[in-house]
Short mmCIF file of C-alpha atoms and ligand atoms in Angstrom, two decimals:
data_model
loop_
_atom_site.label_atom_id
_atom_site.label_comp_id
_atom_site.label_asym_id
_atom_site.label_seq_id
_atom_site.Cartn_x
_atom_site.Cartn_y
_atom_site.Cartn_z
CA MET K 14 -17.51 26.22 -36.70
CA MET K 15 -19.08 27.79 -39.79
CA ASP K 16 -20.86 25.10 -41.80
CA PHE K 17 -19.75 24.16 -45.31
CA GLU K 18 -22.95 25.47 -46.97
CA ARG K 19 -22.38 28.90 -45.42
CA ILE K 20 -18.74 28.86 -46.49
CA LYS K 21 -19.76 28.17 -50.08
CA GLU K 22 -22.41 30.90 -49.93
CA ILE K 23 -19.85 33.51 -48.84
CA GLU K 24 -17.50 32.41 -51.58
CA LYS K 25 -20.28 32.57 -54.16
CA ASP K 26 -21.51 36.00 -53.14
CA HIS K 27 -18.39 37.85 -52.04
CA CYS K 28 -15.14 36.29 -53.21
CA MET K 29 -13.80 37.65 -56.50
CA LYS K 30 -14.82 35.02 -58.97
CA VAL K 31 -11.32 33.94 -59.95
CA PHE K 32 -11.16 30.47 -58.40
CA LYS K 33 -12.89 27.26 -59.38
CA ARG K 34 -12.83 25.19 -56.23
CA SER K 35 -13.43 21.48 -55.72
CA ASN K 36 -16.30 20.66 -53.40
CA VAL K 37 -14.19 20.10 -50.29
CA CYS K 38 -13.00 22.22 -47.38
CA PHE K 39 -9.80 21.06 -45.74
CA GLU K 40 -9.48 21.68 -42.06
CA ARG K 41 -6.24 20.04 -41.00
CA GLY K 42 -3.60 17.56 -41.99
CA GLU K 43 -1.10 15.10 -40.58
CA GLY K 44 1.86 13.86 -42.58
CA CYS K 45 0.53 13.35 -46.12
CA THR K 46 -3.08 12.98 -45.00
CA LEU K 47 -5.60 15.79 -45.24
CA TYR K 48 -8.90 15.91 -43.35
CA ASP K 49 -11.93 17.85 -44.53
CA THR K 50 -14.49 19.54 -42.30
CA ALA K 51 -16.69 16.43 -42.43
CA GLY K 52 -13.79 14.35 -41.10
CA HIS K 53 -13.00 12.48 -44.35
CA ALA K 54 -9.34 11.61 -44.95
CA TYR K 55 -7.45 12.17 -48.22
CA THR K 56 -3.95 11.23 -49.31
CA ASP K 57 -2.32 14.38 -50.62
CA PHE K 58 -0.64 13.86 -53.98
CA PHE K 59 -0.56 17.54 -54.87
CA GLY K 60 0.83 19.33 -51.81
CA GLY K 61 -1.17 22.51 -52.28
CA ILE K 62 0.32 22.96 -55.79
CA ALA K 63 3.84 21.73 -55.04
CA VAL K 64 4.05 23.83 -51.88
CA ASN K 65 3.63 21.67 -48.78
CA CYS K 66 6.92 19.83 -49.08
CA LEU K 67 7.10 18.78 -45.42
CA GLY K 68 3.50 17.59 -45.40
CA TYR K 69 1.16 18.67 -42.61
CA ASN K 70 1.89 19.32 -38.96
CA ASP K 71 5.62 18.74 -39.34
CA PRO K 72 6.80 19.10 -35.73
CA ASP K 73 9.96 21.02 -36.59
CA LEU K 74 8.16 23.45 -38.86
CA VAL K 75 5.34 24.01 -36.37
CA LYS K 76 7.83 24.51 -33.54
CA ALA K 77 9.95 27.00 -35.50
CA ILE K 78 6.94 29.04 -36.57
CA SER K 79 5.40 29.01 -33.09
CA GLU K 80 8.62 29.99 -31.41
CA GLN K 81 9.28 32.74 -33.94
CA ALA K 82 5.71 34.04 -33.58
CA GLY K 83 6.30 34.39 -29.86
CA LYS K 84 9.45 36.44 -30.46
CA ILE K 85 8.79 38.73 -33.43
CA ILE K 86 6.70 38.17 -36.56
CA HIS K 87 7.65 41.24 -38.54
CA SER K 88 10.10 44.08 -38.23
CA SER K 89 10.46 45.41 -41.85
CA ASN K 90 13.54 45.58 -43.98
CA LEU K 91 14.62 48.81 -42.30
CA TYR K 92 16.31 46.65 -39.65
CA TYR K 93 18.35 43.45 -39.47
CA ASN K 94 16.66 40.21 -38.53
CA VAL K 95 18.13 36.92 -37.39
CA PRO K 96 16.07 34.34 -39.38
CA GLN K 97 16.56 36.33 -42.61
CA ALA K 98 20.35 36.41 -42.21
CA GLU K 99 20.34 32.69 -41.46
CA LEU K 100 18.27 31.94 -44.58
CA ILE K 101 20.36 34.10 -46.88
CA ASP K 102 23.48 32.44 -45.50
CA ARG K 103 21.96 29.02 -46.22
CA LEU K 104 20.99 29.98 -49.77
CA THR K 105 24.38 31.44 -50.68
CA ARG K 106 26.87 29.41 -48.67
CA ASP K 107 27.81 27.00 -51.49
CA GLY K 108 28.87 30.00 -53.60
CA MET K 109 26.56 29.29 -56.55
CA PHE K 110 24.75 32.57 -56.02
CA THR K 111 26.19 35.57 -54.25
CA ARG K 112 23.11 37.63 -53.40
CA ALA K 113 19.46 37.03 -52.54
CA PHE K 114 16.33 39.15 -52.56
CA LEU K 115 13.50 37.79 -50.45
CA CYS K 116 9.85 38.39 -51.26
CA ASN K 117 6.48 36.69 -50.94
CA SER K 118 5.44 34.93 -54.13
CA GLY K 119 6.78 33.40 -57.31
CA ALA K 120 5.52 36.29 -59.42
CA GLU K 121 7.35 38.75 -57.20
CA ALA K 122 10.59 36.80 -57.38
CA ASN K 123 10.30 36.90 -61.18
CA GLU K 124 9.56 40.64 -61.06
CA CYS K 125 12.88 41.08 -59.31
CA ALA K 126 14.63 39.10 -62.06
CA ILE K 127 12.95 41.24 -64.73
CA LYS K 128 13.97 44.46 -62.97
CA ILE K 129 17.57 43.22 -62.84
CA VAL K 130 17.60 42.81 -66.63
CA ARG K 131 16.13 46.28 -67.16
CA LYS K 132 18.48 47.95 -64.69
CA LEU K 133 21.55 46.34 -66.24
CA ALA K 134 20.46 47.63 -69.65
CA SER K 135 19.79 51.07 -68.25
CA ASP K 136 23.08 51.32 -66.31
CA SER K 137 25.14 50.16 -69.28
CA GLY K 138 23.11 52.00 -71.93
CA SER K 139 23.12 48.75 -73.93
CA GLY K 140 19.42 48.89 -74.76
CA ARG K 141 19.24 45.16 -74.16
CA THR K 142 15.95 45.22 -72.32
CA THR K 143 14.10 42.42 -74.09
CA ILE K 144 13.60 39.06 -72.39
CA LEU K 145 12.99 35.91 -74.41
CA THR K 146 10.54 33.54 -72.76
CA ALA K 147 9.11 30.23 -73.91
CA LYS K 148 5.68 29.64 -75.34
CA GLU K 149 3.46 27.80 -72.87
CA SER K 150 5.60 28.98 -69.97
CA PHE K 151 4.14 30.24 -66.72
CA HIS K 152 5.80 32.99 -64.71
CA GLY K 153 3.03 34.52 -62.60
CA ARG K 154 -0.02 36.77 -62.53
CA THR K 155 1.29 40.30 -62.09
CA ILE K 156 1.13 42.48 -65.19
CA ALA K 157 4.82 41.96 -66.03
CA THR K 158 4.95 38.24 -65.21
CA VAL K 159 1.68 37.49 -66.97
CA THR K 160 3.25 39.16 -70.01
CA ALA K 161 6.40 37.07 -69.56
CA THR K 162 4.10 34.03 -69.48
CA GLY K 163 3.94 32.80 -73.07
CA GLN K 164 0.21 32.05 -73.03
CA GLU K 165 -2.20 34.64 -74.38
CA LYS K 166 -5.14 33.25 -72.47
CA TYR K 167 -3.57 34.61 -69.28
CA SER K 168 -2.45 37.98 -70.59
CA ALA K 169 -4.64 39.17 -73.49
CA PRO K 170 -7.58 40.43 -71.39
CA PHE K 171 -5.24 42.68 -69.43
CA ALA K 172 -3.92 44.85 -72.24
CA PRO K 173 -2.14 47.19 -72.46
CA LEU K 174 0.71 44.89 -71.52
CA PRO K 175 4.26 46.07 -70.89
CA GLY K 176 6.73 45.66 -73.74
CA GLY K 177 10.05 43.90 -73.61
CA PHE K 178 9.09 40.24 -73.98
CA LYS K 179 9.41 37.96 -76.99
CA TYR K 180 8.23 34.36 -77.14
CA VAL K 181 9.97 31.37 -78.62
CA PRO K 182 8.86 27.75 -78.90
CA PHE K 183 10.10 25.66 -75.96
CA ASN K 184 12.82 23.07 -76.57
CA ASP K 185 13.82 24.70 -79.86
CA LEU K 186 17.37 26.02 -79.73
CA ASP K 187 17.38 27.35 -83.29
CA ALA K 188 14.31 29.46 -82.55
CA LEU K 189 16.09 30.88 -79.50
CA ARG K 190 19.14 31.80 -81.58
CA GLU K 191 17.05 33.35 -84.34
CA ALA K 192 15.01 35.46 -81.93
CA THR K 193 18.11 36.96 -80.36
CA THR K 194 18.13 40.45 -81.84
CA PRO K 195 20.46 43.17 -80.43
CA ASP K 196 17.75 44.35 -77.99
CA VAL K 197 17.68 40.98 -76.19
CA GLY K 198 19.31 40.95 -72.77
CA ALA K 199 18.07 37.75 -71.19
CA ILE K 200 16.48 34.35 -71.62
CA MET K 201 13.95 33.24 -69.03
CA LEU K 202 12.94 29.59 -68.86
CA GLU K 203 11.51 26.89 -66.64
CA CYS K 204 13.55 23.68 -66.36
CA ILE K 205 10.22 21.85 -66.37
CA GLN K 206 7.18 23.74 -67.59
CA GLY K 207 4.88 22.97 -64.68
CA GLU K 208 1.57 24.69 -65.38
CA SER K 209 1.48 23.74 -69.04
CA GLY K 210 1.86 20.01 -68.45
CA VAL K 211 5.04 19.04 -66.51
CA ARG K 212 7.12 19.30 -69.67
CA PRO K 213 10.87 19.06 -69.05
CA ALA K 214 13.42 21.05 -71.03
CA THR K 215 15.52 18.55 -72.96
CA TYR K 216 19.11 18.22 -71.86
CA ASP K 217 20.42 19.58 -75.16
CA TYR K 218 18.05 22.53 -75.05
CA LEU K 219 18.89 23.77 -71.57
CA VAL K 220 22.61 23.13 -71.90
CA GLY K 221 22.50 24.75 -75.34
CA ALA K 222 20.59 27.79 -74.03
CA TYR K 223 23.15 28.15 -71.24
CA ALA K 224 26.09 28.02 -73.67
CA PHE K 225 24.35 30.39 -76.08
CA ALA K 226 23.57 32.90 -73.33
CA LYS K 227 27.16 32.80 -72.20
CA GLN K 228 28.48 33.28 -75.73
CA LYS K 229 26.16 36.24 -76.41
CA GLY K 230 26.47 37.87 -72.99
CA LEU K 231 22.81 37.27 -72.20
CA LEU K 232 21.54 36.59 -68.71
CA LEU K 233 20.04 33.16 -68.18
CA ILE K 234 17.13 33.34 -65.75
CA LEU K 235 15.65 30.05 -64.58
CA ASP K 236 12.22 30.19 -63.00
CA GLU K 237 12.43 27.38 -60.46
CA VAL K 238 9.38 28.51 -58.52
CA GLN K 239 7.89 25.04 -58.97
CA THR K 240 10.96 22.87 -59.61
CA GLY K 241 13.25 24.37 -56.97
CA THR K 242 13.73 23.75 -53.26
CA GLY K 243 14.30 20.03 -53.79
CA ARG K 244 11.20 19.11 -55.77
CA THR K 245 13.11 17.15 -58.42
CA GLY K 246 15.64 15.48 -56.10
CA LYS K 247 18.29 18.20 -56.37
CA PHE K 248 18.04 21.52 -54.57
CA PHE K 249 17.76 23.26 -57.96
CA CYS K 250 16.47 21.36 -60.99
CA PHE K 251 19.21 22.93 -63.15
CA GLU K 252 21.76 20.82 -61.26
CA HIS K 253 20.49 17.82 -63.26
CA TYR K 254 21.74 19.63 -66.36
CA GLY K 255 25.16 20.59 -65.01
CA ILE K 256 24.62 24.26 -65.76
CA GLN K 257 24.35 27.40 -63.70
CA PRO K 258 22.04 30.32 -64.46
CA ASP K 259 22.79 33.94 -63.60
CA ILE K 260 19.47 34.28 -61.80
CA VAL K 261 17.15 31.70 -60.29
CA THR K 262 13.79 32.22 -58.62
CA LEU K 263 12.27 30.07 -55.88
CA ALA K 264 8.91 30.19 -54.16
CA LYS K 265 6.36 27.38 -53.89
CA GLY K 266 8.14 24.89 -51.63
CA LEU K 267 10.48 27.33 -49.95
CA GLY K 268 8.45 27.99 -46.79
CA GLY K 269 6.71 24.61 -46.52
CA GLY K 270 3.39 26.47 -46.93
CA VAL K 271 4.31 29.83 -45.44
CA PRO K 272 4.46 32.45 -48.20
CA ILE K 273 8.06 33.27 -49.05
CA ALA K 274 10.01 33.56 -52.29
CA CYS K 275 13.50 34.40 -53.36
CA CYS K 276 15.45 35.74 -56.31
CA LEU K 277 19.07 34.57 -56.25
CA ALA K 278 21.73 36.05 -58.51
CA ARG K 279 25.44 36.01 -59.22
CA GLY K 280 27.88 38.22 -61.10
CA ASP K 281 26.68 41.59 -62.41
CA ALA K 282 23.07 40.49 -61.99
CA ALA K 283 23.67 40.26 -58.24
CA GLU K 284 25.26 43.70 -57.98
CA VAL K 285 23.10 45.91 -60.17
CA LEU K 286 20.23 46.72 -57.83
CA GLY K 287 21.18 49.43 -55.35
CA PRO K 288 19.49 51.21 -52.45
CA GLY K 289 15.97 52.23 -53.38
CA ASP K 290 15.86 50.19 -56.61
CA HIS K 291 13.65 47.46 -55.22
CA GLY K 292 12.00 46.43 -51.99
CA SER K 293 9.21 44.60 -50.22
CA THR K 294 7.45 45.39 -46.96
CA PHE K 295 6.90 41.77 -45.98
CA GLY K 296 9.77 40.21 -47.92
CA GLY K 297 12.05 38.08 -45.77
CA ASN K 298 10.12 38.71 -42.58
CA PRO K 299 11.22 36.75 -39.51
CA LEU K 300 8.20 34.41 -39.47
CA ALA K 301 8.49 33.41 -43.12
CA CYS K 302 12.25 33.01 -42.88
CA ALA K 303 11.95 30.85 -39.77
CA ALA K 304 9.76 28.49 -41.81
CA ALA K 305 12.11 28.50 -44.82
CA ASN K 306 15.09 27.78 -42.58
CA VAL K 307 13.44 24.53 -41.49
CA VAL K 308 12.75 23.46 -45.09
CA VAL K 309 16.17 24.45 -46.44
CA GLY K 310 17.90 22.97 -43.37
CA LYS K 311 16.23 19.59 -43.92
CA LEU K 312 17.23 19.67 -47.58
CA GLN K 313 20.81 20.75 -46.93
CA GLU K 314 21.67 18.53 -44.01
CA GLY K 315 18.63 16.45 -43.09
CA GLY K 316 18.79 13.84 -45.87
CA LEU K 317 15.52 15.04 -47.39
CA LEU K 318 16.95 15.60 -50.88
CA GLU K 319 18.13 12.01 -51.10
CA ARG K 320 14.70 10.88 -49.99
CA VAL K 321 13.00 12.93 -52.75
CA ALA K 322 15.30 11.42 -55.38
CA GLU K 323 14.70 7.88 -54.15
CA THR K 324 10.94 8.20 -53.68
CA GLY K 325 10.69 10.03 -57.00
CA ASP K 326 12.26 7.06 -58.80
CA TYR K 327 9.90 4.69 -57.04
CA LEU K 328 6.92 6.86 -58.03
CA ALA K 329 8.07 6.89 -61.67
CA ASP K 330 8.35 3.07 -61.65
CA GLN K 331 4.89 2.62 -60.19
CA LEU K 332 3.33 5.07 -62.64
CA SER K 333 4.88 3.46 -65.66
CA SER K 334 4.31 -0.16 -64.58
CA LYS K 335 0.66 0.41 -63.65
CA LEU K 336 -0.50 3.06 -66.10
CA ALA K 337 1.62 3.16 -69.26
CA ARG K 338 -0.12 0.17 -70.87
CA HIS K 339 -3.42 2.04 -71.20
CA LYS K 340 -3.61 3.31 -74.77
CA PHE K 341 -5.05 6.69 -73.76
CA VAL K 342 -1.97 7.40 -71.62
CA LEU K 343 0.10 9.45 -74.05
CA ASP K 344 3.09 10.24 -71.86
CA ILE K 345 4.39 10.02 -68.30
CA ARG K 346 7.10 12.55 -67.56
CA GLY K 347 8.84 14.65 -64.94
CA LYS K 348 11.58 14.38 -62.35
CA GLY K 349 11.71 13.54 -58.67
CA LEU K 350 8.39 14.22 -57.02
CA LEU K 351 7.02 16.32 -59.89
CA ARG K 352 5.31 14.05 -62.41
CA GLY K 353 2.75 14.47 -65.15
CA ILE K 354 0.54 11.91 -66.86
CA GLN K 355 -0.73 13.18 -70.19
CA LEU K 356 -3.96 11.60 -71.40
CA ASP K 357 -5.71 11.50 -74.74
CA GLU K 358 -8.15 14.46 -74.96
CA ARG K 359 -11.06 12.02 -74.95
CA VAL K 360 -10.34 11.26 -71.29
CA SER K 361 -10.83 14.34 -69.14
CA VAL K 362 -8.13 14.75 -66.49
CA ALA K 363 -10.54 16.91 -64.48
CA ALA K 364 -12.93 13.95 -64.36
CA VAL K 365 -10.11 11.60 -63.29
CA ALA K 366 -9.06 14.06 -60.56
CA GLY K 367 -12.68 14.28 -59.43
CA LYS K 368 -12.94 10.49 -59.19
CA MET K 369 -9.67 10.37 -57.25
CA LEU K 370 -11.03 12.96 -54.82
CA SER K 371 -14.08 10.79 -54.20
CA LEU K 372 -11.68 7.89 -53.53
CA GLY K 373 -9.83 10.01 -50.98
CA VAL K 374 -6.88 11.24 -53.04
CA VAL K 375 -5.97 14.82 -53.92
CA ILE K 376 -4.28 15.01 -57.31
CA GLY K 377 -3.73 17.98 -59.62
CA THR K 378 -4.23 18.79 -63.27
CA CYS K 379 -2.40 21.11 -65.64
CA GLY K 380 -2.12 21.98 -69.32
CA HIS K 381 -2.17 19.51 -72.24
CA ASN K 382 -4.74 17.32 -70.48
CA THR K 383 -2.16 16.24 -67.91
CA LEU K 384 -2.58 14.94 -64.37
CA ARG K 385 -0.06 16.62 -62.08
CA ILE K 386 1.53 14.86 -59.13
CA ALA K 387 3.51 16.87 -56.58
CA PRO K 388 3.19 15.23 -53.18
CA PRO K 389 4.94 16.26 -49.96
CA TYR K 390 8.56 15.05 -49.85
CA ILE K 391 7.69 12.73 -46.98
CA ILE K 392 5.29 10.63 -49.08
CA THR K 393 5.86 6.92 -48.38
CA ARG K 394 6.06 3.93 -50.72
CA GLU K 395 2.85 2.59 -49.16
CA GLU K 396 1.04 5.81 -49.97
CA ILE K 397 2.41 5.74 -53.52
CA ASP K 398 1.29 2.10 -53.90
CA ASP K 399 -2.20 2.94 -52.71
CA VAL K 400 -2.63 6.02 -54.89
CA THR K 401 -1.23 4.42 -58.04
CA ASP K 402 -3.49 1.37 -57.45
CA LYS K 403 -6.47 3.70 -57.34
CA LEU K 404 -5.36 5.40 -60.56
CA GLU K 405 -4.97 2.01 -62.17
CA THR K 406 -8.48 1.03 -61.13
CA ILE K 407 -9.93 4.20 -62.63
CA PHE K 408 -7.91 3.78 -65.82
CA SER K 409 -8.97 0.13 -66.14
CA ASN K 410 -12.60 1.21 -65.97
CA THR K 411 -12.14 3.94 -68.57
CA ASN K 412 -13.10 3.14 -72.13
CA VAL K 413 -12.30 5.33 -75.10
C1 PLP O 509 3.45 29.00 -59.49
C2 PLP O 509 4.46 29.56 -60.41
C3 PLP O 509 4.71 30.95 -60.48
C4 PLP O 509 3.87 31.96 -59.74
O1 PLP O 509 4.01 31.87 -58.35
P1 PLP O 509 3.01 32.68 -57.40
O2 PLP O 509 3.54 32.40 -56.03
O3 PLP O 509 1.64 32.14 -57.63
O4 PLP O 509 3.12 34.10 -57.78
C5 PLP O 509 5.73 31.38 -61.30
N1 PLP O 509 6.47 30.52 -62.00
C6 PLP O 509 6.28 29.19 -61.96
C7 PLP O 509 7.17 28.29 -62.74
C8 PLP O 509 5.26 28.67 -61.16
O5 PLP O 509 5.05 27.35 -61.14
#
């Protein structure tokens, strides 16, 4: 095996310099435990950025992928394929959404949503091409999705940016109403802003945005790339709000680690793209769909959703009972197994995450000086006890 020093040398000399990596190289995992190349074990509280929902070496996932690999990995969208049909059936069978487009990443799923808005405007001649997005949102890294992302630090260096996006403060319904000029055709939001600090939309805001969109004939697009596929204890996070968007996008957790994403739509939004309007070479390939079928199957009929809801509540209790009393803990928020702990700026979350790594725990960070927790759905109470104890120890030894 290549040694770690050589790996770091290759990265340093030849990888585009876009990633800042922690000083660890993971080699394998089992359940919620990761092992690095030196054989050290880590409890995974981040799931590869809210991706590895079944943990590591899940026997059903491994079996499905292996079996599918032995049959056919890829055939292109010029032909039918069995796992893709099964997945689309699973994602549409409750009737919430009527059509699906499968692709490979969250950004791509959002690109599909954006193209739907543009095509509807073009077909109808309405001119309603503009999409309202929230400040501090995150929608991806392609040129269009980085423009949709309401954070200049991600988009400004890549000018010229495409037009057609306007930004409104998050959780401010009046601002949304005021920004809705006749050129606006859609509102695109996250139910919980993940990258900018695990910041949930308030109930009144999301329900209000839904009602407003309906009243004005705007499409409501919910980017559930991070919150979807069961992460918050419901299959879609919007189910907590009792609303239904016209378009929803899924990605991170959908394939349990295998790259796959999806744009689901209903009504006109589902019908507007026709032959040749959109496509993807890899999108919905048999291997990726075989993986997603295992994840979605466990959520739909395997009792996994209930487990996320239950474990998520337990996690929230442990976080608040052990951590909330520290005065530099400004807020603990989130839903299900997506939680954020916002700290006073004087305590660096990167430093806390670094200390946790040295104690054998992988934990994430995000905007607004927030620790981000997004473990596999199979995380146990014992693992939660252990990790939250370690956080408590670090917090107790932190003075500001
Ligand atoms: C991660 C993320 C994306 C981008 O997904 P990629 O697969 O990295 O393209 C988009 N939207 C949200 C809400 C995300 O969390």
